[in-house]
Amino acid sequence: MEAYLSNLTVFNHPLIKHKVSHLCDVNTGTKEFSELVKELAMLMGYETLKELKTKDVEIQAPLQKIITPVLAEDFTIVPILRAGLGMVDGLRELSPTAKVGHIGLYRDEETLKPMTYYFKLPVDTADGPVVVVDPALATGGSADAAIQFLKDAGCKNIKFMCIFASEVGIKLLYEKHPDVKIYAANYAPGPLNENGYIPTAAGDAGDRLCGTVSYKPNKNQ
Ligand SMILES: O=P(O)(O)OC[C@H]1O[C@H](OP(=O)(O)OP(=O)(O)O)[C@H](O)[C@@H]1O
Ligand SMILES: O=c1cc[nH]c(=O)[nH]1
Ligand SMILES: [Mg+2]
């Protein structure tokens, strides 16, 4: 196996594969698309969050007191705007106390480089695990920039969860952030197309989630 694949977990589960196929279908409308993205985030979250720490506490069960584990740490979900927002609620259903930070990035259509327009984290984000979410990892530029922002803010335990991961993006993240584990519903080996899209994926996830056509925020906003 190539070394750059060593940080990647791809989910080989029929429910996940089924939902990914429906996402890719061009006839899937905005409402169903957003429901599928949310459901996929929840299904993947189960595995992505398996390293959360627990602590034993005593509780009164109906028949006797028991010592039993509960979560010992909070985690922070950091969506890369806009498309990453579609994955937040799926993870929050797993753990309603999770905090949410935001990183606003869009990919310049000409250069494919990430352009930043927003960055806001809960104050204690660096104290616990962080899960960055974005449906698409294409060139990897946006994920790299987001992870670097988080590292510069002191975060040490970072995971990246996406629905579609390209080989190009996986390679870049492995080179730049070998400490970051990546969880994907679908892995696409091979090159991106001439516009930097994963040819076998769902097109522009942000546009399909929001019902827009290539909306990009004003650079001065
Ligand atoms: O790996 P990359 O080559 O950087 O491409 C992936 C990025 O592109 C998409 O966002 P987009 O720029 O379309 O912004 P949006 O979410 O506002 O639509 C996607 O949601 C990722 O953030
Ligand atoms: O394949 C891609 C590339 C960029 N953005 C997406 O949503 N999908
Ligand atoms: Mg984006």
PDB file of C-alpha atoms and ligand atoms in Angstrom:
ATOM      1  CA  MET A   1       0.000   0.000   0.000  1.00  0.00           C
ATOM      2  CA  GLU A   2       1.208   3.527  -0.800  1.00  0.00           C
ATOM      3  CA  ALA A   3       2.388   5.373   2.309  1.00  0.00           C
ATOM      4  CA  TYR A   4       0.042   8.319   1.643  1.00  0.00           C
ATOM      5  CA  LEU A   5      -2.955   5.993   2.054  1.00  0.00           C
ATOM      6  CA  SER A   6      -1.898   5.007   5.564  1.00  0.00           C
ATOM      7  CA  ASN A   7      -3.800   7.882   7.217  1.00  0.00           C
ATOM      8  CA  LEU A   8      -6.984   7.250   5.242  1.00  0.00           C
ATOM      9  CA  THR A   9     -10.033   5.298   6.421  1.00  0.00           C
ATOM     10  CA  VAL A  10     -12.642   4.662   3.720  1.00  0.00           C
ATOM     11  CA  PHE A  11     -15.974   3.275   4.836  1.00  0.00           C
ATOM     12  CA  ASN A  12     -16.887   0.039   3.174  1.00  0.00           C
ATOM     13  CA  HIS A  13     -20.468  -0.091   4.400  1.00  0.00           C
ATOM     14  CA  PRO A  14     -23.514  -0.655   2.188  1.00  0.00           C
ATOM     15  CA  LEU A  15     -25.524   2.196   3.756  1.00  0.00           C
ATOM     16  CA  ILE A  16     -22.670   4.621   3.152  1.00  0.00           C
ATOM     17  CA  LYS A  17     -22.066   3.434  -0.406  1.00  0.00           C
ATOM     18  CA  HIS A  18     -25.791   3.685  -1.174  1.00  0.00           C
ATOM     19  CA  LYS A  19     -26.013   7.264   0.105  1.00  0.00           C
ATOM     20  CA  VAL A  20     -22.861   8.279  -1.778  1.00  0.00           C
ATOM     21  CA  SER A  21     -24.365   6.953  -5.022  1.00  0.00           C
ATOM     22  CA  HIS A  22     -27.481   9.075  -4.472  1.00  0.00           C
ATOM     23  CA  LEU A  23     -25.345  12.147  -3.790  1.00  0.00           C
ATOM     24  CA  CYS A  24     -23.578  11.622  -7.110  1.00  0.00           C
ATOM     25  CA  ASP A  25     -26.877  11.334  -8.990  1.00  0.00           C
ATOM     26  CA  VAL A  26     -27.443  14.581 -10.860  1.00  0.00           C
ATOM     27  CA  ASN A  27     -31.204  14.209 -10.273  1.00  0.00           C
ATOM     28  CA  THR A  28     -30.826  14.449  -6.481  1.00  0.00           C
ATOM     29  CA  GLY A  29     -32.242  17.833  -5.455  1.00  0.00           C
ATOM     30  CA  THR A  30     -31.028  20.272  -2.809  1.00  0.00           C
ATOM     31  CA  LYS A  31     -33.194  19.021   0.075  1.00  0.00           C
ATOM     32  CA  GLU A  32     -32.341  15.364  -0.420  1.00  0.00           C
ATOM     33  CA  PHE A  33     -28.692  16.252  -1.023  1.00  0.00           C
ATOM     34  CA  SER A  34     -28.466  18.040   2.314  1.00  0.00           C
ATOM     35  CA  GLU A  35     -30.230  15.168   4.122  1.00  0.00           C
ATOM     36  CA  LEU A  36     -27.787  12.660   2.629  1.00  0.00           C
ATOM     37  CA  VAL A  37     -24.768  14.772   3.616  1.00  0.00           C
ATOM     38  CA  LYS A  38     -26.071  15.008   7.170  1.00  0.00           C
ATOM     39  CA  GLU A  39     -26.761  11.260   7.383  1.00  0.00           C
ATOM     40  CA  LEU A  40     -23.331  10.397   5.988  1.00  0.00           C
ATOM     41  CA  ALA A  41     -21.665  12.655   8.552  1.00  0.00           C
ATOM     42  CA  MET A  42     -23.516  10.876  11.339  1.00  0.00           C
ATOM     43  CA  LEU A  43     -22.643   7.394  10.072  1.00  0.00           C
ATOM     44  CA  MET A  44     -18.968   8.302   9.607  1.00  0.00           C
ATOM     45  CA  GLY A  45     -18.851  10.112  12.929  1.00  0.00           C
ATOM     46  CA  TYR A  46     -19.302   6.857  14.816  1.00  0.00           C
ATOM     47  CA  GLU A  47     -15.878   5.644  13.636  1.00  0.00           C
ATOM     48  CA  THR A  48     -14.178   9.054  13.414  1.00  0.00           C
ATOM     49  CA  LEU A  49     -14.884   9.725  17.092  1.00  0.00           C
ATOM     50  CA  LYS A  50     -13.891   6.306  18.399  1.00  0.00           C
ATOM     51  CA  GLU A  51     -10.789   7.674  20.167  1.00  0.00           C
ATOM     52  CA  LEU A  52     -12.753  10.078  22.393  1.00  0.00           C
ATOM     53  CA  LYS A  53     -11.684   9.635  26.011  1.00  0.00           C
ATOM     54  CA  THR A  54     -14.103   8.326  28.619  1.00  0.00           C
ATOM     55  CA  LYS A  55     -14.061   8.332  32.399  1.00  0.00           C
ATOM     56  CA  ASP A  56     -15.856   6.070  34.849  1.00  0.00           C
ATOM     57  CA  VAL A  57     -18.595   7.602  36.990  1.00  0.00           C
ATOM     58  CA  GLU A  58     -20.984   6.133  39.520  1.00  0.00           C
ATOM     59  CA  ILE A  59     -24.670   6.298  38.660  1.00  0.00           C
ATOM     60  CA  GLN A  60     -27.787   4.900  40.222  1.00  0.00           C
ATOM     61  CA  ALA A  61     -29.226   2.255  37.865  1.00  0.00           C
ATOM     62  CA  PRO A  62     -32.726   0.882  38.590  1.00  0.00           C
ATOM     63  CA  LEU A  63     -31.415  -2.182  40.474  1.00  0.00           C
ATOM     64  CA  GLN A  64     -28.117  -0.929  41.965  1.00  0.00           C
ATOM     65  CA  LYS A  65     -25.354   1.635  41.715  1.00  0.00           C
ATOM     66  CA  ILE A  66     -22.958   0.998  38.820  1.00  0.00           C
ATOM     67  CA  ILE A  67     -19.606   2.374  37.708  1.00  0.00           C
ATOM     68  CA  THR A  68     -19.959   3.179  34.039  1.00  0.00           C
ATOM     69  CA  PRO A  69     -18.116   5.239  31.359  1.00  0.00           C
ATOM     70  CA  VAL A  70     -19.176   8.665  30.098  1.00  0.00           C
ATOM     71  CA  LEU A  71     -17.361  11.053  27.747  1.00  0.00           C
ATOM     72  CA  ALA A  72     -14.429  12.743  29.473  1.00  0.00           C
ATOM     73  CA  GLU A  73     -13.778  15.377  26.822  1.00  0.00           C
ATOM     74  CA  ASP A  74     -15.670  17.639  24.501  1.00  0.00           C
ATOM     75  CA  PHE A  75     -14.708  17.926  20.878  1.00  0.00           C
ATOM     76  CA  THR A  76     -15.060  20.735  18.381  1.00  0.00           C
ATOM     77  CA  ILE A  77     -16.533  20.388  14.911  1.00  0.00           C
ATOM     78  CA  VAL A  78     -15.003  22.808  12.412  1.00  0.00           C
ATOM     79  CA  PRO A  79     -16.823  22.997   9.079  1.00  0.00           C
ATOM     80  CA  ILE A  80     -15.077  24.565   6.108  1.00  0.00           C
ATOM     81  CA  LEU A  81     -17.719  26.984   4.808  1.00  0.00           C
ATOM     82  CA  ARG A  82     -19.946  26.703   2.985  1.00  0.00           C
ATOM     83  CA  ALA A  83     -20.251  23.044   2.139  1.00  0.00           C
ATOM     84  CA  GLY A  84     -18.875  21.753   5.445  1.00  0.00           C
ATOM     85  CA  LEU A  85     -21.886  23.231   7.247  1.00  0.00           C
ATOM     86  CA  GLY A  86     -23.965  20.398   5.806  1.00  0.00           C
ATOM     87  CA  MET A  87     -22.021  17.874   7.906  1.00  0.00           C
ATOM     88  CA  VAL A  88     -22.283  19.627  11.289  1.00  0.00           C
ATOM     89  CA  ASP A  89     -25.747  18.501  12.379  1.00  0.00           C
ATOM     90  CA  GLY A  90     -25.009  14.827  11.700  1.00  0.00           C
ATOM     91  CA  LEU A  91     -22.122  14.933  14.170  1.00  0.00           C
ATOM     92  CA  ARG A  92     -24.099  16.977  16.687  1.00  0.00           C
ATOM     93  CA  GLU A  93     -26.748  14.315  16.786  1.00  0.00           C
ATOM     94  CA  LEU A  94     -24.073  11.958  18.094  1.00  0.00           C
ATOM     95  CA  SER A  95     -22.909  14.359  20.777  1.00  0.00           C
ATOM     96  CA  PRO A  96     -25.141  17.378  21.378  1.00  0.00           C
ATOM     97  CA  THR A  97     -22.529  19.107  23.592  1.00  0.00           C
ATOM     98  CA  ALA A  98     -19.964  19.331  20.776  1.00  0.00           C
ATOM     99  CA  LYS A  99     -18.793  22.860  20.064  1.00  0.00           C
ATOM    100  CA  VAL A 100     -18.642  24.370  16.593  1.00  0.00           C
ATOM    101  CA  GLY A 101     -15.966  26.610  15.069  1.00  0.00           C
ATOM    102  CA  HIS A 102     -16.018  27.980  11.528  1.00  0.00           C
ATOM    103  CA  ILE A 103     -13.443  28.434   8.798  1.00  0.00           C
ATOM    104  CA  GLY A 104     -14.576  30.390   5.756  1.00  0.00           C
ATOM    105  CA  LEU A 105     -12.658  29.391   2.634  1.00  0.00           C
ATOM    106  CA  TYR A 106     -13.526  29.254  -0.996  1.00  0.00           C
ATOM    107  CA  ARG A 107     -11.446  27.972  -3.841  1.00  0.00           C
ATOM    108  CA  ASP A 108     -10.490  30.581  -6.407  1.00  0.00           C
ATOM    109  CA  GLU A 109     -11.892  29.309  -9.702  1.00  0.00           C
ATOM    110  CA  GLU A 110      -8.784  30.282 -11.705  1.00  0.00           C
ATOM    111  CA  THR A 111      -5.910  29.406  -9.393  1.00  0.00           C
ATOM    112  CA  LEU A 112      -7.749  26.724  -7.326  1.00  0.00           C
ATOM    113  CA  LYS A 113      -6.044  28.274  -4.274  1.00  0.00           C
ATOM    114  CA  PRO A 114      -8.076  28.687  -1.061  1.00  0.00           C
ATOM    115  CA  MET A 115      -9.204  32.220  -0.250  1.00  0.00           C
ATOM    116  CA  THR A 116      -9.971  32.912   3.410  1.00  0.00           C
ATOM    117  CA  TYR A 117     -12.888  35.060   4.541  1.00  0.00           C
ATOM    118  CA  TYR A 118     -13.699  33.888   8.085  1.00  0.00           C
ATOM    119  CA  PHE A 119     -12.081  32.143  11.039  1.00  0.00           C
ATOM    120  CA  LYS A 120     -13.744  31.771  14.422  1.00  0.00           C
ATOM    121  CA  LEU A 121     -13.139  29.119  17.048  1.00  0.00           C
ATOM    122  CA  PRO A 122     -14.591  28.494  20.512  1.00  0.00           C
ATOM    123  CA  VAL A 123     -12.022  29.717  23.069  1.00  0.00           C
ATOM    124  CA  ASP A 124     -10.953  26.308  24.365  1.00  0.00           C
ATOM    125  CA  THR A 125     -10.849  24.489  21.015  1.00  0.00           C
ATOM    126  CA  ALA A 126      -7.146  23.657  21.350  1.00  0.00           C
ATOM    127  CA  ASP A 127      -7.779  21.756  24.611  1.00  0.00           C
ATOM    128  CA  GLY A 128      -9.597  18.886  22.909  1.00  0.00           C
ATOM    129  CA  PRO A 129     -10.033  16.941  19.694  1.00  0.00           C
ATOM    130  CA  VAL A 130     -11.099  18.795  16.554  1.00  0.00           C
ATOM    131  CA  VAL A 131     -12.932  17.292  13.594  1.00  0.00           C
ATOM    132  CA  VAL A 132     -12.693  19.350  10.391  1.00  0.00           C
ATOM    133  CA  VAL A 133     -15.571  18.581   8.029  1.00  0.00           C
ATOM    134  CA  ASP A 134     -15.997  19.292   4.326  1.00  0.00           C
ATOM    135  CA  PRO A 135     -17.776  17.111   1.764  1.00  0.00           C
ATOM    136  CA  ALA A 136     -14.957  17.394  -0.801  1.00  0.00           C
ATOM    137  CA  LEU A 137     -11.184  17.002  -0.680  1.00  0.00           C
ATOM    138  CA  ALA A 138     -10.026  17.766  -4.226  1.00  0.00           C
ATOM    139  CA  THR A 139      -6.606  19.476  -4.644  1.00  0.00           C
ATOM    140  CA  GLY A 140      -6.418  19.476  -0.841  1.00  0.00           C
ATOM    141  CA  GLY A 141      -5.640  23.197  -0.730  1.00  0.00           C
ATOM    142  CA  SER A 142      -8.689  24.109   1.364  1.00  0.00           C
ATOM    143  CA  ALA A 143      -8.184  21.281   3.875  1.00  0.00           C
ATOM    144  CA  ASP A 144      -4.465  22.076   4.152  1.00  0.00           C
ATOM    145  CA  ALA A 145      -5.211  25.757   4.839  1.00  0.00           C
ATOM    146  CA  ALA A 146      -7.932  24.909   7.378  1.00  0.00           C
ATOM    147  CA  ILE A 147      -5.717  22.442   9.251  1.00  0.00           C
ATOM    148  CA  GLN A 148      -2.846  24.943   9.278  1.00  0.00           C
ATOM    149  CA  PHE A 149      -5.149  27.630  10.770  1.00  0.00           C
ATOM    150  CA  LEU A 150      -6.091  25.179  13.510  1.00  0.00           C
ATOM    151  CA  LYS A 151      -2.473  24.224  14.212  1.00  0.00           C
ATOM    152  CA  ASP A 152      -1.522  27.906  14.374  1.00  0.00           C
ATOM    153  CA  ALA A 153      -4.326  28.297  16.948  1.00  0.00           C
ATOM    154  CA  GLY A 154      -2.704  25.557  19.054  1.00  0.00           C
ATOM    155  CA  CYS A 155      -4.829  22.546  18.090  1.00  0.00           C
ATOM    156  CA  LYS A 156      -2.915  19.271  18.289  1.00  0.00           C
ATOM    157  CA  ASN A 157      -5.524  16.563  17.897  1.00  0.00           C
ATOM    158  CA  ILE A 158      -7.078  17.132  14.471  1.00  0.00           C
ATOM    159  CA  LYS A 159      -9.047  14.740  12.261  1.00  0.00           C
ATOM    160  CA  PHE A 160     -10.414  15.472   8.803  1.00  0.00           C
ATOM    161  CA  MET A 161     -13.734  13.997   7.712  1.00  0.00           C
ATOM    162  CA  CYS A 162     -15.002  14.284   4.152  1.00  0.00           C
ATOM    163  CA  ILE A 163     -17.373  12.444   1.860  1.00  0.00           C
ATOM    164  CA  PHE A 164     -15.290  12.488  -1.334  1.00  0.00           C
ATOM    165  CA  ALA A 165     -11.490  12.230  -1.115  1.00  0.00           C
ATOM    166  CA  SER A 166      -9.273  12.443  -4.184  1.00  0.00           C
ATOM    167  CA  GLU A 167      -5.868  10.805  -4.445  1.00  0.00           C
ATOM    168  CA  VAL A 168      -4.344  14.242  -5.109  1.00  0.00           C
ATOM    169  CA  GLY A 169      -5.794  15.649  -1.878  1.00  0.00           C
ATOM    170  CA  ILE A 170      -4.859  12.606   0.186  1.00  0.00           C
ATOM    171  CA  LYS A 171      -1.249  12.886  -1.015  1.00  0.00           C
ATOM    172  CA  LEU A 172      -1.085  16.592  -0.174  1.00  0.00           C
ATOM    173  CA  LEU A 173      -2.484  16.131   3.324  1.00  0.00           C
ATOM    174  CA  TYR A 174      -0.119  13.233   3.989  1.00  0.00           C
ATOM    175  CA  GLU A 175       2.860  15.401   2.991  1.00  0.00           C
ATOM    176  CA  LYS A 176       1.744  18.520   4.886  1.00  0.00           C
ATOM    177  CA  HIS A 177      -0.044  16.974   7.871  1.00  0.00           C
ATOM    178  CA  PRO A 178       1.043  13.370   8.442  1.00  0.00           C
ATOM    179  CA  ASP A 179      -0.409  13.577  11.964  1.00  0.00           C
ATOM    180  CA  VAL A 180      -3.985  14.119  10.705  1.00  0.00           C
ATOM    181  CA  LYS A 181      -6.154  11.058  10.127  1.00  0.00           C
ATOM    182  CA  ILE A 182      -8.616  11.304   7.257  1.00  0.00           C
ATOM    183  CA  TYR A 183     -12.039   9.642   7.151  1.00  0.00           C
ATOM    184  CA  ALA A 184     -13.851   9.483   3.814  1.00  0.00           C
ATOM    185  CA  ALA A 185     -17.004   7.868   2.498  1.00  0.00           C
ATOM    186  CA  ASN A 186     -15.533   7.553  -0.987  1.00  0.00           C
ATOM    187  CA  TYR A 187     -11.982   7.490  -2.361  1.00  0.00           C
ATOM    188  CA  ALA A 188     -11.270   8.544  -5.946  1.00  0.00           C
ATOM    189  CA  PRO A 189      -7.876   7.466  -7.284  1.00  0.00           C
ATOM    190  CA  GLY A 190      -6.516   9.256 -10.344  1.00  0.00           C
ATOM    191  CA  PRO A 191      -6.379  12.863 -11.509  1.00  0.00           C
ATOM    192  CA  LEU A 192      -8.870  15.699 -11.035  1.00  0.00           C
ATOM    193  CA  ASN A 193     -10.552  17.115 -14.120  1.00  0.00           C
ATOM    194  CA  GLU A 194      -9.405  20.291 -15.887  1.00  0.00           C
ATOM    195  CA  ASN A 195     -11.402  22.455 -13.421  1.00  0.00           C
ATOM    196  CA  GLY A 196      -9.964  20.737 -10.359  1.00  0.00           C
ATOM    197  CA  TYR A 197     -13.070  18.626  -9.638  1.00  0.00           C
ATOM    198  CA  ILE A 198     -13.207  14.941  -8.721  1.00  0.00           C
ATOM    199  CA  PRO A 199     -14.700  13.598 -11.965  1.00  0.00           C
ATOM    200  CA  THR A 200     -16.586  10.688 -10.349  1.00  0.00           C
ATOM    201  CA  ALA A 201     -17.986  12.713  -7.404  1.00  0.00           C
ATOM    202  CA  ALA A 202     -21.028  14.932  -6.865  1.00  0.00           C
ATOM    203  CA  GLY A 203     -19.901  18.161  -8.568  1.00  0.00           C
ATOM    204  CA  ASP A 204     -19.745  21.311  -6.451  1.00  0.00           C
ATOM    205  CA  ALA A 205     -21.011  20.172  -3.056  1.00  0.00           C
ATOM    206  CA  GLY A 206     -21.545  23.729  -1.775  1.00  0.00           C
ATOM    207  CA  ASP A 207     -23.670  24.681  -4.750  1.00  0.00           C
ATOM    208  CA  ARG A 208     -25.702  21.485  -4.559  1.00  0.00           C
ATOM    209  CA  LEU A 209     -26.289  21.956  -0.823  1.00  0.00           C
ATOM    210  CA  CYS A 210     -27.257  25.603  -1.111  1.00  0.00           C
ATOM    211  CA  GLY A 211     -29.058  25.474  -4.446  1.00  0.00           C
ATOM    212  CA  THR A 212     -26.716  28.089  -5.896  1.00  0.00           C
ATOM    213  CA  VAL A 213     -24.661  28.076  -9.052  1.00  0.00           C
ATOM    214  CA  SER A 214     -21.039  28.897  -8.332  1.00  0.00           C
ATOM    215  CA  TYR A 215     -21.814  31.554  -5.711  1.00  0.00           C
ATOM    216  CA  LYS A 216     -18.596  32.992  -4.302  1.00  0.00           C
ATOM    217  CA  PRO A 217     -18.448  35.603  -1.537  1.00  0.00           C
ATOM    218  CA  ASN A 218     -17.072  39.026  -2.342  1.00  0.00           C
ATOM    219  CA  LYS A 219     -13.340  38.997  -1.540  1.00  0.00           C
ATOM    220  CA  ASN A 220     -13.766  42.210   0.507  1.00  0.00           C
ATOM    221  CA  GLN A 221     -16.458  40.738   2.794  1.00  0.00           C
TER     222      GLN A 221
HETATM  223  O1  LIG B   1      -9.531  20.491  -2.121  1.00  0.00           O
HETATM  224  P1  LIG B   1      -9.819  21.768  -2.837  1.00  0.00           P
HETATM  225  O2  LIG B   1      -9.270  21.800  -4.233  1.00  0.00           O
HETATM  226  O3  LIG B   1      -9.420  22.982  -2.053  1.00  0.00           O
HETATM  227  O4  LIG B   1     -11.392  21.826  -3.096  1.00  0.00           O
HETATM  228  C1  LIG B   1     -12.318  21.479  -2.135  1.00  0.00           C
HETATM  229  C2  LIG B   1     -13.039  22.691  -1.630  1.00  0.00           C
HETATM  230  O5  LIG B   1     -13.893  23.187  -2.674  1.00  0.00           O
HETATM  231  C3  LIG B   1     -15.240  23.208  -2.197  1.00  0.00           C
HETATM  232  O6  LIG B   1     -15.556  24.428  -1.643  1.00  0.00           O
HETATM  233  P2  LIG B   1     -15.788  25.725  -2.535  1.00  0.00           P
HETATM  234  O7  LIG B   1     -14.514  26.442  -2.792  1.00  0.00           O
HETATM  235  O8  LIG B   1     -16.572  25.341  -3.758  1.00  0.00           O
HETATM  236  O9  LIG B   1     -16.625  26.660  -1.597  1.00  0.00           O
HETATM  237  P3  LIG B   1     -18.128  26.509  -1.094  1.00  0.00           P
HETATM  238  O10 LIG B   1     -18.137  25.446  -0.038  1.00  0.00           O
HETATM  239  O11 LIG B   1     -18.442  27.861  -0.582  1.00  0.00           O
HETATM  240  O12 LIG B   1     -18.959  26.126  -2.288  1.00  0.00           O
HETATM  241  C4  LIG B   1     -15.268  22.129  -1.144  1.00  0.00           C
HETATM  242  O13 LIG B   1     -16.368  22.242  -0.284  1.00  0.00           O
HETATM  243  C5  LIG B   1     -13.927  22.304  -0.472  1.00  0.00           C
HETATM  244  O14 LIG B   1     -13.912  23.313   0.534  1.00  0.00           O
HETATM  245  O1  LIG B   2     -14.796  17.775  -6.686  1.00  0.00           O
HETATM  246  C1  LIG B   2     -14.962  18.835  -6.063  1.00  0.00           C
HETATM  247  C2  LIG B   2     -14.007  19.871  -6.086  1.00  0.00           C
HETATM  248  C3  LIG B   2     -14.258  21.016  -5.398  1.00  0.00           C
HETATM  249  N1  LIG B   2     -15.415  21.150  -4.733  1.00  0.00           N
HETATM  250  C4  LIG B   2     -16.342  20.178  -4.696  1.00  0.00           C
HETATM  251  O2  LIG B   2     -17.394  20.333  -4.078  1.00  0.00           O
HETATM  252  N2  LIG B   2     -16.093  19.055  -5.365  1.00  0.00           N
HETATM  253 MG    MG B   3     -15.090  25.382   0.463  1.00  0.00          MG
END
